[in-house]
Amino acid sequence: AEIESGHFTSKLFRENNNMFGMKISTSRPTTQNGEQNGYAYYNTWRESVLDYAMYSATYLNKIQSKKEYLQYLSRSYAEDTLYVLKINKIIN
């Protein structure tokens, strides 16, 4: 959330309460309250955390380790080629 939201200062976070850059969901349970600025809109940032958890439960439930999760992020989630390195820096 820290990276995705620009340390909680991005327009998407401030205007959409969207901490993770979540797009509109059309095929899974969601807490989104509509679309704004091309992304999911939430009434509170807590709803965006719940929605990311629901996304993870729906699509990432076969991931068994931190290594697999970071591989997924690097391969399919992040546009930033240094994303996983930034995540590891925060973790460590």
mmCIF file of C-alpha atoms in Angstrom:
data_model
loop_
_atom_site.group_PDB
_atom_site.id
_atom_site.type_symbol
_atom_site.label_atom_id
_atom_site.label_comp_id
_atom_site.label_asym_id
_atom_site.label_seq_id
_atom_site.Cartn_x
_atom_site.Cartn_y
_atom_site.Cartn_z
ATOM 1 C CA ALA A 1 0.000 0.000 0.000
ATOM 2 C CA GLU A 2 2.853 2.360 0.811
ATOM 3 C CA ILE A 3 4.414 1.969 -2.626
ATOM 4 C CA GLU A 4 1.138 1.804 -4.542
ATOM 5 C CA SER A 5 -0.195 4.988 -2.957
ATOM 6 C CA GLY A 6 3.011 7.029 -3.207
ATOM 7 C CA HIS A 7 3.414 6.912 0.566
ATOM 8 C CA PHE A 8 -0.304 7.665 0.917
ATOM 9 C CA THR A 9 -0.153 10.890 -1.100
ATOM 10 C CA SER A 10 -1.281 9.866 -4.611
ATOM 11 C CA LYS A 11 -4.352 11.344 -6.238
ATOM 12 C CA LEU A 12 -5.834 7.848 -6.468
ATOM 13 C CA PHE A 13 -5.459 7.362 -2.735
ATOM 14 C CA ARG A 14 -6.688 10.848 -1.806
ATOM 15 C CA GLU A 15 -9.685 10.960 -4.165
ATOM 16 C CA ASN A 16 -10.658 7.270 -4.466
ATOM 17 C CA ASN A 17 -9.503 5.895 -1.092
ATOM 18 C CA ASN A 18 -7.753 3.335 -3.308
ATOM 19 C CA MET A 19 -4.515 2.163 -1.688
ATOM 20 C CA PHE A 20 -3.562 -0.510 -4.231
ATOM 21 C CA GLY A 21 -4.473 0.848 -7.655
ATOM 22 C CA MET A 22 -7.377 -1.565 -7.919
ATOM 23 C CA LYS A 23 -9.324 -1.511 -11.152
ATOM 24 C CA ILE A 24 -13.071 -2.088 -11.333
ATOM 25 C CA SER A 25 -14.013 -5.661 -10.533
ATOM 26 C CA THR A 26 -16.604 -7.306 -12.740
ATOM 27 C CA SER A 27 -16.211 -10.979 -11.871
ATOM 28 C CA ARG A 28 -15.536 -11.335 -8.123
ATOM 29 C CA PRO A 29 -16.950 -10.078 -4.835
ATOM 30 C CA THR A 30 -15.819 -6.517 -4.129
ATOM 31 C CA THR A 31 -16.200 -3.607 -1.735
ATOM 32 C CA GLN A 32 -15.818 -0.976 -4.459
ATOM 33 C CA ASN A 33 -18.402 1.744 -4.625
ATOM 34 C CA GLY A 34 -18.050 2.519 -8.315
ATOM 35 C CA GLU A 35 -15.448 3.985 -10.629
ATOM 36 C CA GLN A 36 -13.653 7.296 -10.476
ATOM 37 C CA ASN A 37 -10.532 8.432 -12.349
ATOM 38 C CA GLY A 38 -10.513 5.085 -14.195
ATOM 39 C CA TYR A 39 -10.081 3.025 -11.007
ATOM 40 C CA ALA A 40 -12.219 1.540 -8.266
ATOM 41 C CA TYR A 41 -13.613 4.033 -5.781
ATOM 42 C CA TYR A 42 -14.105 3.212 -2.084
ATOM 43 C CA ASN A 43 -15.901 5.084 0.676
ATOM 44 C CA THR A 44 -12.925 4.526 2.997
ATOM 45 C CA TRP A 45 -9.355 3.286 2.624
ATOM 46 C CA ARG A 46 -10.327 0.313 4.815
ATOM 47 C CA GLU A 47 -12.695 -0.845 2.062
ATOM 48 C CA SER A 48 -9.770 -0.863 -0.372
ATOM 49 C CA VAL A 49 -7.794 -3.097 2.014
ATOM 50 C CA LEU A 50 -10.734 -5.491 2.229
ATOM 51 C CA ASP A 51 -11.080 -5.466 -1.545
ATOM 52 C CA TYR A 52 -7.403 -6.326 -2.004
ATOM 53 C CA ALA A 53 -7.888 -9.204 0.450
ATOM 54 C CA MET A 54 -10.904 -10.380 -1.570
ATOM 55 C CA TYR A 55 -8.881 -10.116 -4.790
ATOM 56 C CA SER A 56 -6.096 -12.153 -3.189
ATOM 57 C CA ALA A 57 -8.513 -14.783 -1.899
ATOM 58 C CA THR A 58 -10.060 -15.118 -5.361
ATOM 59 C CA TYR A 59 -6.979 -15.126 -7.576
ATOM 60 C CA LEU A 60 -3.937 -15.820 -5.405
ATOM 61 C CA ASN A 61 -5.146 -18.653 -3.171
ATOM 62 C CA LYS A 62 -2.686 -21.174 -4.620
ATOM 63 C CA ILE A 63 0.362 -19.119 -3.658
ATOM 64 C CA GLN A 64 2.105 -20.888 -0.786
ATOM 65 C CA SER A 65 5.135 -18.776 0.075
ATOM 66 C CA LYS A 66 6.539 -15.267 0.215
ATOM 67 C CA LYS A 67 8.823 -16.180 -2.708
ATOM 68 C CA GLU A 68 5.862 -17.242 -4.875
ATOM 69 C CA TYR A 69 3.963 -14.061 -3.964
ATOM 70 C CA LEU A 70 6.905 -11.845 -4.875
ATOM 71 C CA GLN A 71 7.301 -13.747 -8.163
ATOM 72 C CA TYR A 72 3.624 -13.103 -8.908
ATOM 73 C CA LEU A 73 4.042 -9.397 -8.136
ATOM 74 C CA SER A 74 7.079 -9.158 -10.390
ATOM 75 C CA ARG A 75 5.493 -11.124 -13.240
ATOM 76 C CA SER A 76 1.868 -10.013 -13.260
ATOM 77 C CA TYR A 77 1.169 -7.072 -10.991
ATOM 78 C CA ALA A 78 3.779 -4.350 -10.963
ATOM 79 C CA GLU A 79 4.670 -2.071 -13.835
ATOM 80 C CA ASP A 80 7.739 -0.828 -11.952
ATOM 81 C CA THR A 81 10.675 -3.160 -12.661
ATOM 82 C CA LEU A 82 12.100 -2.326 -9.207
ATOM 83 C CA TYR A 83 8.839 -3.064 -7.388
ATOM 84 C CA VAL A 84 9.937 -6.324 -5.746
ATOM 85 C CA LEU A 85 13.219 -4.749 -4.654
ATOM 86 C CA LYS A 86 11.245 -1.921 -3.027
ATOM 87 C CA ILE A 87 8.945 -4.424 -1.322
ATOM 88 C CA ASN A 88 11.925 -6.355 0.043
ATOM 89 C CA LYS A 89 13.465 -3.124 1.338
ATOM 90 C CA ILE A 90 10.285 -2.358 3.283
ATOM 91 C CA ILE A 91 10.079 -5.918 4.613
ATOM 92 C CA ASN A 92 13.690 -5.909 5.744
#
